[in-house]
JSON list of C-alpha atoms in Angstrom, two decimals:
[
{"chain": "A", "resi": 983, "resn": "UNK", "atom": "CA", "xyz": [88.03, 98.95, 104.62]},
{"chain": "A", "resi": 984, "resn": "UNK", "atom": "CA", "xyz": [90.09, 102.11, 105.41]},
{"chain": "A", "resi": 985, "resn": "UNK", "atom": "CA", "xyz": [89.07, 105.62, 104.55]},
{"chain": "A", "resi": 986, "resn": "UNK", "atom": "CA", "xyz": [90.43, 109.20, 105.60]},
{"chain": "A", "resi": 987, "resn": "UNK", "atom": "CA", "xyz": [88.28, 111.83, 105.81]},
{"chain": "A", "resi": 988, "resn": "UNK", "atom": "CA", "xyz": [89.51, 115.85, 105.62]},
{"chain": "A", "resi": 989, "resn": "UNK", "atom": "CA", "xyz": [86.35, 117.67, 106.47]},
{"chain": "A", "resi": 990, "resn": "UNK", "atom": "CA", "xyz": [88.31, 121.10, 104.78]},
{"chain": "A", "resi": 991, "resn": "UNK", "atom": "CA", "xyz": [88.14, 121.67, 101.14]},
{"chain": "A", "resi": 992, "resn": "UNK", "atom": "CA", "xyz": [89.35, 125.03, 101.39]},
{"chain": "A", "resi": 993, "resn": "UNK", "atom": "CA", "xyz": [91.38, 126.88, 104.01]},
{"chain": "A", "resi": 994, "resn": "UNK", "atom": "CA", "xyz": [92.76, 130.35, 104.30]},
{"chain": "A", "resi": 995, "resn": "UNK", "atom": "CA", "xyz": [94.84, 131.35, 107.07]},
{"chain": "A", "resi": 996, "resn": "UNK", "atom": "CA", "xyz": [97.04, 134.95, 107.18]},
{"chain": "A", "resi": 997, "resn": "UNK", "atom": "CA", "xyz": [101.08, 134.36, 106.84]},
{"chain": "A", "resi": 998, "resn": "UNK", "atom": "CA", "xyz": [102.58, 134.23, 110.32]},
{"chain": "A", "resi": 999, "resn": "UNK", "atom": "CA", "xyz": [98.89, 132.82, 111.90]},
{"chain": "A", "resi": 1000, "resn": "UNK", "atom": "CA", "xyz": [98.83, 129.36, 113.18]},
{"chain": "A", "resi": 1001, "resn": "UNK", "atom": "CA", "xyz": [97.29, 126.15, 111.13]},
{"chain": "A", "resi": 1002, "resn": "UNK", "atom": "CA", "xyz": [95.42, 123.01, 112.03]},
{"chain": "A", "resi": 1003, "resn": "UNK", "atom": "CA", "xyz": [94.32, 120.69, 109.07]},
{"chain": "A", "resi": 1004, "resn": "UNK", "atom": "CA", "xyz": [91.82, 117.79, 110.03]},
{"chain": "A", "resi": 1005, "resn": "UNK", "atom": "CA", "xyz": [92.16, 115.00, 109.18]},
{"chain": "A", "resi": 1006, "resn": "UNK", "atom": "CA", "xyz": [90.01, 111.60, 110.90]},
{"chain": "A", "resi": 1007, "resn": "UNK", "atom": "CA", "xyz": [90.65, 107.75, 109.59]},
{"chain": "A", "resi": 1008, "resn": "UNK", "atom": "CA", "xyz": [88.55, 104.78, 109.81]},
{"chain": "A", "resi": 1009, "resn": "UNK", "atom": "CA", "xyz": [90.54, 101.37, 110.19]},
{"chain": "A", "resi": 1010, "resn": "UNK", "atom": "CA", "xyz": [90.31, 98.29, 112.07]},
{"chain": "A", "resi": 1011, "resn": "UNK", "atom": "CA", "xyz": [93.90, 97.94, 113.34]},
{"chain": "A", "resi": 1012, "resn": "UNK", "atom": "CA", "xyz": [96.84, 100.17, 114.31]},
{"chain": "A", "resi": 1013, "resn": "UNK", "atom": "CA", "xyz": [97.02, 102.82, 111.77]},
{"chain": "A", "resi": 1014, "resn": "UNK", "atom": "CA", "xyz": [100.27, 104.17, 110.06]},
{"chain": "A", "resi": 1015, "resn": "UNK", "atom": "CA", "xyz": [99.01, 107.81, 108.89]},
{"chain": "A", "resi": 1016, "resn": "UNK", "atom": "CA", "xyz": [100.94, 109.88, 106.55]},
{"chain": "A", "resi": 1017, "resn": "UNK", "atom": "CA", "xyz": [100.60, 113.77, 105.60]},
{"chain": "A", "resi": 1018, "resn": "UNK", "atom": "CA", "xyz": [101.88, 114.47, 102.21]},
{"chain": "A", "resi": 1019, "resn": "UNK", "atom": "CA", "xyz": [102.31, 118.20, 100.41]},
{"chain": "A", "resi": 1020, "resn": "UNK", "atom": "CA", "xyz": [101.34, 118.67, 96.80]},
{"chain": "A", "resi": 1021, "resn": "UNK", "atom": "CA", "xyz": [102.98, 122.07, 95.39]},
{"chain": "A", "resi": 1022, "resn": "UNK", "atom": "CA", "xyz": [101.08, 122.88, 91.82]},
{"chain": "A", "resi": 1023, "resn": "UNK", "atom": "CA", "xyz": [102.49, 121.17, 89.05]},
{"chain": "A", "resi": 1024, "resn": "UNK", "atom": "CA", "xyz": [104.63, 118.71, 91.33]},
{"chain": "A", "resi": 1025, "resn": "UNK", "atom": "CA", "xyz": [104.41, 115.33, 92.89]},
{"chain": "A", "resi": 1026, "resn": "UNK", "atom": "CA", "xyz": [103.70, 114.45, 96.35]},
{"chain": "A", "resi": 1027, "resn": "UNK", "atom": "CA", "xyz": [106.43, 115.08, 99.40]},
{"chain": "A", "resi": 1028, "resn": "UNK", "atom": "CA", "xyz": [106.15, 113.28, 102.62]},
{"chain": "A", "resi": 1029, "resn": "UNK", "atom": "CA", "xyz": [105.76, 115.66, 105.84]},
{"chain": "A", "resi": 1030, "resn": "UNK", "atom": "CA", "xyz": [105.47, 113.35, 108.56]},
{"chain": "A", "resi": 1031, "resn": "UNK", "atom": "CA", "xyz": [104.68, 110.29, 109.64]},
{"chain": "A", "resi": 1032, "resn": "UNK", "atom": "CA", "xyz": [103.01, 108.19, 112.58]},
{"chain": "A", "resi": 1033, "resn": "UNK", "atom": "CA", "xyz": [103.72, 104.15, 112.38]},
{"chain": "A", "resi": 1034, "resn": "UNK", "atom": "CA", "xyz": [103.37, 103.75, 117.28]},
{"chain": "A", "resi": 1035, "resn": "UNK", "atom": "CA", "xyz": [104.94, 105.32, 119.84]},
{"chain": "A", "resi": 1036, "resn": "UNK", "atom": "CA", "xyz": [105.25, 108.98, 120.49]},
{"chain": "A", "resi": 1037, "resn": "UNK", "atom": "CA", "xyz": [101.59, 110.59, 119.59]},
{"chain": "A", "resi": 1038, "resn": "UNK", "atom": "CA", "xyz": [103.18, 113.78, 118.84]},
{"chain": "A", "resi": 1039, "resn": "UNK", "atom": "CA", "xyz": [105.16, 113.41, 115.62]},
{"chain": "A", "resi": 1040, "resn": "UNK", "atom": "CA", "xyz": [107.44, 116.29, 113.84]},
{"chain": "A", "resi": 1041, "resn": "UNK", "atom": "CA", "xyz": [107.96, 116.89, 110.33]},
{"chain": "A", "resi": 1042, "resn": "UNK", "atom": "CA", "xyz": [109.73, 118.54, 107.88]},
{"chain": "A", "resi": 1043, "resn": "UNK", "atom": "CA", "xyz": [109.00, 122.51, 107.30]},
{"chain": "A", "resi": 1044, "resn": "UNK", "atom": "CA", "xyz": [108.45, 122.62, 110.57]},
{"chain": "A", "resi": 1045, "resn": "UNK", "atom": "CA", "xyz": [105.28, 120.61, 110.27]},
{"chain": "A", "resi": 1046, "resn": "UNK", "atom": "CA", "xyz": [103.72, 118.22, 113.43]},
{"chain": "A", "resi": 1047, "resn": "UNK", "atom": "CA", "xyz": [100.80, 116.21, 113.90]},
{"chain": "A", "resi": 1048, "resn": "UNK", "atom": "CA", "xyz": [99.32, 114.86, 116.93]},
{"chain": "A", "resi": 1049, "resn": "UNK", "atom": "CA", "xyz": [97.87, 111.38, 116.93]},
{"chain": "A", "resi": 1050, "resn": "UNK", "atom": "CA", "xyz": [94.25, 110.99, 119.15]},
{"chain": "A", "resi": 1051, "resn": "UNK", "atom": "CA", "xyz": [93.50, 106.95, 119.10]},
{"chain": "A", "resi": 1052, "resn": "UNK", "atom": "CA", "xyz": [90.14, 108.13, 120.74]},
{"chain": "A", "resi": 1053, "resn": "UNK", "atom": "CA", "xyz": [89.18, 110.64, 118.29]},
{"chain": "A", "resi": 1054, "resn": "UNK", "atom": "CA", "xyz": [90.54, 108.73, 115.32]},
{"chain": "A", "resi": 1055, "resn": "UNK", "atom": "CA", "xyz": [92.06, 111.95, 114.32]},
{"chain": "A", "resi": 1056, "resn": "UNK", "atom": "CA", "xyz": [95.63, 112.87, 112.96]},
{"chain": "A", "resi": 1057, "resn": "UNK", "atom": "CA", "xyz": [95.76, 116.72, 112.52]},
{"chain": "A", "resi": 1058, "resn": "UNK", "atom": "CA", "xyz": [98.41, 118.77, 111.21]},
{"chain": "A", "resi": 1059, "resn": "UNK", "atom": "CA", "xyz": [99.41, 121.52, 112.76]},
{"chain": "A", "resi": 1060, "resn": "UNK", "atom": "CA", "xyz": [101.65, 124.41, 112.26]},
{"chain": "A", "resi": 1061, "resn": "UNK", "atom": "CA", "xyz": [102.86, 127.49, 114.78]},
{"chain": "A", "resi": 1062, "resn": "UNK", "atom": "CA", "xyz": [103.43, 129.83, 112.18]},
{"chain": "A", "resi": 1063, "resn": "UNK", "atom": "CA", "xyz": [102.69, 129.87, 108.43]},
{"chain": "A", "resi": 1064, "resn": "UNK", "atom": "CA", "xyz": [104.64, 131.42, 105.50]},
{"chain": "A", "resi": 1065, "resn": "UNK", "atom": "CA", "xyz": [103.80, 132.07, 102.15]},
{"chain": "A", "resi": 1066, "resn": "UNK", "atom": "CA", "xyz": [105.37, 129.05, 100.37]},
{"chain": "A", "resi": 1067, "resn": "UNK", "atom": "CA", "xyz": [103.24, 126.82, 102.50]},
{"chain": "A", "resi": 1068, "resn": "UNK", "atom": "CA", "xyz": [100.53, 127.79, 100.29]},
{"chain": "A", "resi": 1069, "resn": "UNK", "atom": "CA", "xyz": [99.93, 123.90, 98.64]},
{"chain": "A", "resi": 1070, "resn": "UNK", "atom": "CA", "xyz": [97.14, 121.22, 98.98]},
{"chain": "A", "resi": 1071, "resn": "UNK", "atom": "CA", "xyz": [97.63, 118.44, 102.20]},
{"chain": "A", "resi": 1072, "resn": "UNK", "atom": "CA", "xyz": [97.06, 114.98, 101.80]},
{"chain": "A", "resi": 1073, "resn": "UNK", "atom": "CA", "xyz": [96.08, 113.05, 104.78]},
{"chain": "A", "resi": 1074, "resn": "UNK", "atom": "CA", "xyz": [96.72, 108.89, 104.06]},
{"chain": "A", "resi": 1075, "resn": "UNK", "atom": "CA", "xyz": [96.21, 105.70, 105.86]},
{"chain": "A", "resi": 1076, "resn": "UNK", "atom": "CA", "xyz": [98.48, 102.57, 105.24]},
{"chain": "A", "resi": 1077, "resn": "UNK", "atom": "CA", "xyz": [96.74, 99.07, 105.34]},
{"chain": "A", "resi": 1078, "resn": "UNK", "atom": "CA", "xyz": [100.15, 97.03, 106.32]},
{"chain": "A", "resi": 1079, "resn": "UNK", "atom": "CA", "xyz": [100.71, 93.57, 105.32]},
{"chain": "A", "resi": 1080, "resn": "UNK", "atom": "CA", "xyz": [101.44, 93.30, 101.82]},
{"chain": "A", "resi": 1081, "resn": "UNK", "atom": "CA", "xyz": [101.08, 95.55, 99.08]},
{"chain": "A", "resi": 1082, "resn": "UNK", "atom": "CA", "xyz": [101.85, 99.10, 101.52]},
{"chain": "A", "resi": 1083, "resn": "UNK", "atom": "CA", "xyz": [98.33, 100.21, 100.24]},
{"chain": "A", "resi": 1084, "resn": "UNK", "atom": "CA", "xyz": [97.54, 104.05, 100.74]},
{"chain": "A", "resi": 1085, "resn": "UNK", "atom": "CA", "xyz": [94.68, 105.57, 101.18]},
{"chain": "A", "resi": 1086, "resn": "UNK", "atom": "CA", "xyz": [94.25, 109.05, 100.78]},
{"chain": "A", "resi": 1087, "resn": "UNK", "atom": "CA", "xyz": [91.87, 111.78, 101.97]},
{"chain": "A", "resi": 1088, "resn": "UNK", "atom": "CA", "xyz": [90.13, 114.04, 99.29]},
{"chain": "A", "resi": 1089, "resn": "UNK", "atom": "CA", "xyz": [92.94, 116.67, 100.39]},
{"chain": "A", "resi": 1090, "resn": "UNK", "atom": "CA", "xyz": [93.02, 120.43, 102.03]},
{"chain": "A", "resi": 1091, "resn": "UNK", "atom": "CA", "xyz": [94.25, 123.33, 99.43]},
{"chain": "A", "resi": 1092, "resn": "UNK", "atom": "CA", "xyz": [95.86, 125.89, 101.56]},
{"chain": "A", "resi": 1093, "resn": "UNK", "atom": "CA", "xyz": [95.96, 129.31, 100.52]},
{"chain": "A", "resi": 1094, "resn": "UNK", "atom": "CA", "xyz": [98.11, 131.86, 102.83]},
{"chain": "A", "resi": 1095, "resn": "UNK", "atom": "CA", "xyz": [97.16, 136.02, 102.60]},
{"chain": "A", "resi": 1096, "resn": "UNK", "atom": "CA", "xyz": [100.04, 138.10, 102.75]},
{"chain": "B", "resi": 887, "resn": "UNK", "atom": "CA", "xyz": [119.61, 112.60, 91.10]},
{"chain": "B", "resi": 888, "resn": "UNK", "atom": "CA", "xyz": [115.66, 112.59, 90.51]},
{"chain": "B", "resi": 889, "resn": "UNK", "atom": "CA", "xyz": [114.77, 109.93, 92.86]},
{"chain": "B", "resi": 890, "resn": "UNK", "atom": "CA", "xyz": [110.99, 108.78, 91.29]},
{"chain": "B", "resi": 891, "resn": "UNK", "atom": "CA", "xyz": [111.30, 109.74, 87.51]},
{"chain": "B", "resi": 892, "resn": "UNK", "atom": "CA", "xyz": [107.94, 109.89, 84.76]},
{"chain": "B", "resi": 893, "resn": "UNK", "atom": "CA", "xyz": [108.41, 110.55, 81.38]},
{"chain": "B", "resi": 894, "resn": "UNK", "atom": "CA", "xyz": [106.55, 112.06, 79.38]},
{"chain": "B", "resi": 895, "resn": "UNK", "atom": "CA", "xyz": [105.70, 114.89, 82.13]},
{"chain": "B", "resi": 896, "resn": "UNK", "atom": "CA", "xyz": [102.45, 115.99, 79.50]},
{"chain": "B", "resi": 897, "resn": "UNK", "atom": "CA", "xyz": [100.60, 113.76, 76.62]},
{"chain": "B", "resi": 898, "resn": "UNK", "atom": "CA", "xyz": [97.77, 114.72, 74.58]},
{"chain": "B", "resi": 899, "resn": "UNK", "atom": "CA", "xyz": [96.31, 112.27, 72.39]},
{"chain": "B", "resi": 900, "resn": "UNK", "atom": "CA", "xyz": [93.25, 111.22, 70.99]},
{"chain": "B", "resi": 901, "resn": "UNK", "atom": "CA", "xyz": [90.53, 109.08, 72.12]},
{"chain": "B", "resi": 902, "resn": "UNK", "atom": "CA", "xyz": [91.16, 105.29, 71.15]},
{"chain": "B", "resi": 903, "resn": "UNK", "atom": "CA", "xyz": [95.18, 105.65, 70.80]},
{"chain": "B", "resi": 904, "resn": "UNK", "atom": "CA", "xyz": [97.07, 103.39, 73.05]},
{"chain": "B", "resi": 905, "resn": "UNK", "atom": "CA", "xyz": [99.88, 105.51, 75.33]},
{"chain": "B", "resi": 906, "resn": "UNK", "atom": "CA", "xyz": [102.76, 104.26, 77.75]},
{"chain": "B", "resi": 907, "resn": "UNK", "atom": "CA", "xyz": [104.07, 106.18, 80.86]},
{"chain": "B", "resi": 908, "resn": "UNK", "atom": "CA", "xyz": [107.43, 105.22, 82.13]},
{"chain": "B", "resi": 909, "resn": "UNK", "atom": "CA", "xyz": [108.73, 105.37, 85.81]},
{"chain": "B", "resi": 910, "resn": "UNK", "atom": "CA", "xyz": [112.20, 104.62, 86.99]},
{"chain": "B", "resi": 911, "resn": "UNK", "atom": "CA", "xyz": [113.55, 104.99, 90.67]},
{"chain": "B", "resi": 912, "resn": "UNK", "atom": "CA", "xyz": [117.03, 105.16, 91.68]},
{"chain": "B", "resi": 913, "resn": "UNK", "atom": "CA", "xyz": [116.35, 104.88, 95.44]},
{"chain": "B", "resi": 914, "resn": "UNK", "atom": "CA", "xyz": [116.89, 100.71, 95.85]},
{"chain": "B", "resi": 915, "resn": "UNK", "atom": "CA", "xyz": [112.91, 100.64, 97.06]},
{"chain": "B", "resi": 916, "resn": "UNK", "atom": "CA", "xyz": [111.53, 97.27, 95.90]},
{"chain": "B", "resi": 917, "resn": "UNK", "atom": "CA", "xyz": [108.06, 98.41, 95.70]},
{"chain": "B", "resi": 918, "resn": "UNK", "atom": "CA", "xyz": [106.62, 100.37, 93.05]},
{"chain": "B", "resi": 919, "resn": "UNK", "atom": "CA", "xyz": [102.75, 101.55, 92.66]},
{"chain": "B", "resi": 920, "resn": "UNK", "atom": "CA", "xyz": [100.88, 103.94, 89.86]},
{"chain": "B", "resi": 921, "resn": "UNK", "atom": "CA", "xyz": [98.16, 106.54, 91.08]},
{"chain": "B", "resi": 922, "resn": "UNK", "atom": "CA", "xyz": [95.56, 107.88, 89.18]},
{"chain": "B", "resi": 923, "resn": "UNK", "atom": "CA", "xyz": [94.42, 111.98, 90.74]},
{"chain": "B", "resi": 924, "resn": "UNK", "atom": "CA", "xyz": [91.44, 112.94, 88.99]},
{"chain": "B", "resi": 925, "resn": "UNK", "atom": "CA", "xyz": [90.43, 116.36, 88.03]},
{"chain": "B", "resi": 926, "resn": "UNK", "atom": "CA", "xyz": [89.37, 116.92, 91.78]},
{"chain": "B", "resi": 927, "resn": "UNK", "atom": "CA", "xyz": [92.71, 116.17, 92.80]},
{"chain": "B", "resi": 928, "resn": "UNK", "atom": "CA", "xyz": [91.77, 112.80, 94.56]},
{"chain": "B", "resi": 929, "resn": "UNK", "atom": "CA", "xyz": [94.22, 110.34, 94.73]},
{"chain": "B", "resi": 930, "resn": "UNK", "atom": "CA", "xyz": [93.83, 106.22, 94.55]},
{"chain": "B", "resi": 931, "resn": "UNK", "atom": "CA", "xyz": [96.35, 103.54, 93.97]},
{"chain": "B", "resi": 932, "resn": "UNK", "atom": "CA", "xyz": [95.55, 101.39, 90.70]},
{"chain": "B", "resi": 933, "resn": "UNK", "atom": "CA", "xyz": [98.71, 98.91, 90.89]},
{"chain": "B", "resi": 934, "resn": "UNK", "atom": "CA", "xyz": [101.27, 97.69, 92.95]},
{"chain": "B", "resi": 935, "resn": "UNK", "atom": "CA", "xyz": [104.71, 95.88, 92.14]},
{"chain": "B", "resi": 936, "resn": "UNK", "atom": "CA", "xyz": [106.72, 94.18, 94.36]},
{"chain": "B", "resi": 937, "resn": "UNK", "atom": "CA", "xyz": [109.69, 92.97, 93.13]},
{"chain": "B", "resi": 938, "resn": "UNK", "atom": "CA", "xyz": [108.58, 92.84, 89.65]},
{"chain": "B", "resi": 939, "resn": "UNK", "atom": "CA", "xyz": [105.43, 90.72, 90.87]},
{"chain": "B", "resi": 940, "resn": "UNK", "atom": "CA", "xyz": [102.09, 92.58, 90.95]},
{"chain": "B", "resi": 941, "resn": "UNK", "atom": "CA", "xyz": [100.80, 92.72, 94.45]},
{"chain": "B", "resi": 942, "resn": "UNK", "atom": "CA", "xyz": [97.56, 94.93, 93.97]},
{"chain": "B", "resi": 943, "resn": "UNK", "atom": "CA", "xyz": [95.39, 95.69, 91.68]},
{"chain": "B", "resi": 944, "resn": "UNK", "atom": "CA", "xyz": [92.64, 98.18, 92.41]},
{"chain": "B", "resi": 945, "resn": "UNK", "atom": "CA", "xyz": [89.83, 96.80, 89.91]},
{"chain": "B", "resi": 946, "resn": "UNK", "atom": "CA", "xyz": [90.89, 99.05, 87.19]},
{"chain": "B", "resi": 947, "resn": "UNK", "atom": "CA", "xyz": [90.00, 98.15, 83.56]},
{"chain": "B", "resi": 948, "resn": "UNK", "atom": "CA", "xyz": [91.87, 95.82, 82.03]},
{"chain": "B", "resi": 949, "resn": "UNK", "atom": "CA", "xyz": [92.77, 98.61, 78.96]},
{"chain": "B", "resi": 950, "resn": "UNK", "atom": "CA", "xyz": [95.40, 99.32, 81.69]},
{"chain": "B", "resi": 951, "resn": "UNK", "atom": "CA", "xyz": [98.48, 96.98, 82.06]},
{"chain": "B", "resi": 952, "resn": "UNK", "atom": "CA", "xyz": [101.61, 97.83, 83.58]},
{"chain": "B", "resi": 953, "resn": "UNK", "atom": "CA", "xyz": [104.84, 96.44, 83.60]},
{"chain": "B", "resi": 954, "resn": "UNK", "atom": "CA", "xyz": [108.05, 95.87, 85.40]},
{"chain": "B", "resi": 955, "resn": "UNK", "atom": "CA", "xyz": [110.89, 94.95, 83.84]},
{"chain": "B", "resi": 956, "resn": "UNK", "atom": "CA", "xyz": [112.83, 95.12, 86.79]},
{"chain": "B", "resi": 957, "resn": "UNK", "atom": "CA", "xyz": [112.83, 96.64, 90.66]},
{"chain": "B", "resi": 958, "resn": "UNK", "atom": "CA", "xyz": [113.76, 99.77, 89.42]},
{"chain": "B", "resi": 959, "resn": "UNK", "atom": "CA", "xyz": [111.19, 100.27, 86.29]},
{"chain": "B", "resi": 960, "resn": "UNK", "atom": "CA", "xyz": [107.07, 100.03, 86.51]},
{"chain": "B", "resi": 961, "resn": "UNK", "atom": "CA", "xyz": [105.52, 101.21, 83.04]},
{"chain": "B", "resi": 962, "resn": "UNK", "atom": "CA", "xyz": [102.14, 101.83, 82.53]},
{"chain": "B", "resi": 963, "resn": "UNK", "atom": "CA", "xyz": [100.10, 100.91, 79.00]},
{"chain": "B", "resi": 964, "resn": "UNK", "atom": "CA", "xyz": [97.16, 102.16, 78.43]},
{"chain": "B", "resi": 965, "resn": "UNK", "atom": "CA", "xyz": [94.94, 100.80, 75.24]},
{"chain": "B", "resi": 966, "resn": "UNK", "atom": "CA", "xyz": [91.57, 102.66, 73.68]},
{"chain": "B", "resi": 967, "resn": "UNK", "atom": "CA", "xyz": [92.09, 105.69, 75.85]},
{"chain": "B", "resi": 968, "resn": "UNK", "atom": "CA", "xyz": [88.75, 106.96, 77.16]},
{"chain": "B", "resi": 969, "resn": "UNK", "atom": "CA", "xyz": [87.89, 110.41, 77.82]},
{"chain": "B", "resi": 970, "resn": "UNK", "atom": "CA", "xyz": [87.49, 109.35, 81.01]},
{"chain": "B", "resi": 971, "resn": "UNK", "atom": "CA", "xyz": [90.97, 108.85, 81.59]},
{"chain": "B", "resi": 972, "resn": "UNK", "atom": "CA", "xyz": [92.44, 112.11, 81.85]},
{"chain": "B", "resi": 973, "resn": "UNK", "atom": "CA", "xyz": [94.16, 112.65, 85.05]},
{"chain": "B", "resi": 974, "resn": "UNK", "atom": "CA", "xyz": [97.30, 113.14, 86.43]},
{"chain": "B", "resi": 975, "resn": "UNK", "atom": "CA", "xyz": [99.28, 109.81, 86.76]},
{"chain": "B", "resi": 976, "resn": "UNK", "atom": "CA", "xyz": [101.89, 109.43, 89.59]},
{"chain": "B", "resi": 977, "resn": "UNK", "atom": "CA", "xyz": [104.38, 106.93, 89.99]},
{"chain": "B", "resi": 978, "resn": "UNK", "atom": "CA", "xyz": [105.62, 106.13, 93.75]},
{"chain": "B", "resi": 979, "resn": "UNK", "atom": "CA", "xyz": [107.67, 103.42, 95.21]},
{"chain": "B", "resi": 980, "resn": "UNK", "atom": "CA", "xyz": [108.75, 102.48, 98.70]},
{"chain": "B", "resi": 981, "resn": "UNK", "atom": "CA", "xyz": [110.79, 99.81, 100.56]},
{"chain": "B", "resi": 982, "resn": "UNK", "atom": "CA", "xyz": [108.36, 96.97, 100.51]},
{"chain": "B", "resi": 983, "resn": "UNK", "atom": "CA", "xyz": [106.77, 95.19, 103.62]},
{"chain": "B", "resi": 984, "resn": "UNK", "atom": "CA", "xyz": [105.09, 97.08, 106.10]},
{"chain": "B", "resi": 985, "resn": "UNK", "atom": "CA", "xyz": [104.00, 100.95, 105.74]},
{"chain": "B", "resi": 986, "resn": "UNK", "atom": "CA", "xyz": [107.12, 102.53, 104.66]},
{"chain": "B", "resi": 987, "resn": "UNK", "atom": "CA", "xyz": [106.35, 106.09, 102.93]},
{"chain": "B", "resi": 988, "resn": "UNK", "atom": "CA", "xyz": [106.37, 106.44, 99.24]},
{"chain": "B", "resi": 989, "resn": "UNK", "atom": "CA", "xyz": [108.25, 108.46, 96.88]},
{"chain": "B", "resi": 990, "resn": "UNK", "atom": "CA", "xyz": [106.45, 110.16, 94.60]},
{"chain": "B", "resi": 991, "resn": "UNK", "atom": "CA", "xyz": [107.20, 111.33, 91.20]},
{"chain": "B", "resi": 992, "resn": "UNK", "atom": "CA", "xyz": [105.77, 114.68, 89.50]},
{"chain": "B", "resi": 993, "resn": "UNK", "atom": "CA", "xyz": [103.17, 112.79, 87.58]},
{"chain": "B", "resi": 994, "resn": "UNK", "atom": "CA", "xyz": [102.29, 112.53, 84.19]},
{"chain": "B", "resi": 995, "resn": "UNK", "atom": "CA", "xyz": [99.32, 114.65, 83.19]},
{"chain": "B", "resi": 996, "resn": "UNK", "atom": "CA", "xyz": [97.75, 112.43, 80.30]},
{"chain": "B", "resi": 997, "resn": "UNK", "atom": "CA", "xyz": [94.78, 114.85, 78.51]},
{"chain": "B", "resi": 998, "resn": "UNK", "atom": "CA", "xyz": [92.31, 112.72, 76.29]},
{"chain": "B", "resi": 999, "resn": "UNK", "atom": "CA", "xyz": [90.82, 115.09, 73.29]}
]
């Protein structure tokens, strides 16, 4: 079975600092990893996404994430943080095959210091 | 030109009342699932429609049953609420086959008193 793990409840960066959310998957096959965005009060947005090719994948909000098959990681990185970024992550798996099941990490809230 | 729409956005009810949560999508996607986030803001799937036919089914009690009337509609019917079932309920939906990404709505946040 496939599970995501993000081993950060919590993180606090300063605005303008660089960010790296963690994010590590267990599945059998090929993953297709997902980040998604949750604002408070709102659904979820889709960031980016990794189905093959290219490791390094770019985003919207000027969101990437780099894809490590040996580390069974899928981090999300950022160059430079703003305020609004302040939100919780969601790092998911897909299964494939029928059904497009997601699974999703436990999430990252994000909170930026002006 | 809400792509992934819930209504009601809040309920509050009382334990053992029976409640329905509508979701509509205007994107085409033939694929439509409902979440459940509990109060620790983790997220897992409970159903999944595929052109109106239910494709999973995440072992979730049978007081829920949702329905799809067509592609475009997946409504959710929960009997006997349970304390236990206040959450945050989102309705997604995607182009089926494969991993496409899913749409999400803004959830429905369904408070048992």
């Amino acid at each position: 079975a496939q599970s995501v793990t993000q081993p950060d409840i919590h993180i606090t960066v300063s605005e303008g600092a660089s960010l790296e959310l963690r994010c590590n998957y267990s599945y059998g096959a090929t993953p297709y990893l997902f980040w998604y965005v949750q604002s408070p009060g709102q659904g979820l947005q889709l960031l980016l996404k990794y189905f093959s090719g290219d490791t390094l994948v770019q985003g919207i909000k000027g969101f990437e994430a780099e894809f490590k098959r040996s580390q069974s990681s899928f981090n999300l990185r950022k160059p430079s943080v703003h305020w609004s970024d302040a939100a919780e992550y969601f790092c998911a798996v897909g299964a494939g095959g029928g059904g497009n099941k997601l699974t999703f990490g436990t999430g990252t809230q994000l909170k930026v210091e002006l | 030109d809400t792509a992934v729409s819930q209504t009601p956005k809040y309920l509050v009810t009382q334990m053992g009342n029976d409640k329905s949560i509508k979701c509509e999508q205007n994107l085409g996607h033939d694929t439509m699932y409902w979440y459940k986030q509990d109060s620790k803001k983790f997220l897992k799937i409970m159903f999944s429609y595929n052109n109106k036919e239910l494709i999973i089914n995440e072992t979730v009690p049978n007081r829920f049953s949702p329905k799809s009337p067509d592609k475009a509609h997946l409504n959710l019917h929960i009997n006997s609420l349970e304390l236990g079932d206040s959450a945050v309920y989102f309705c997604a939906s995607s182009v089926g086959g494969g991993n496409q990404p899913q749409h999400f709505g803004d959830g429905t946040r369904l408070s048992i008193l």
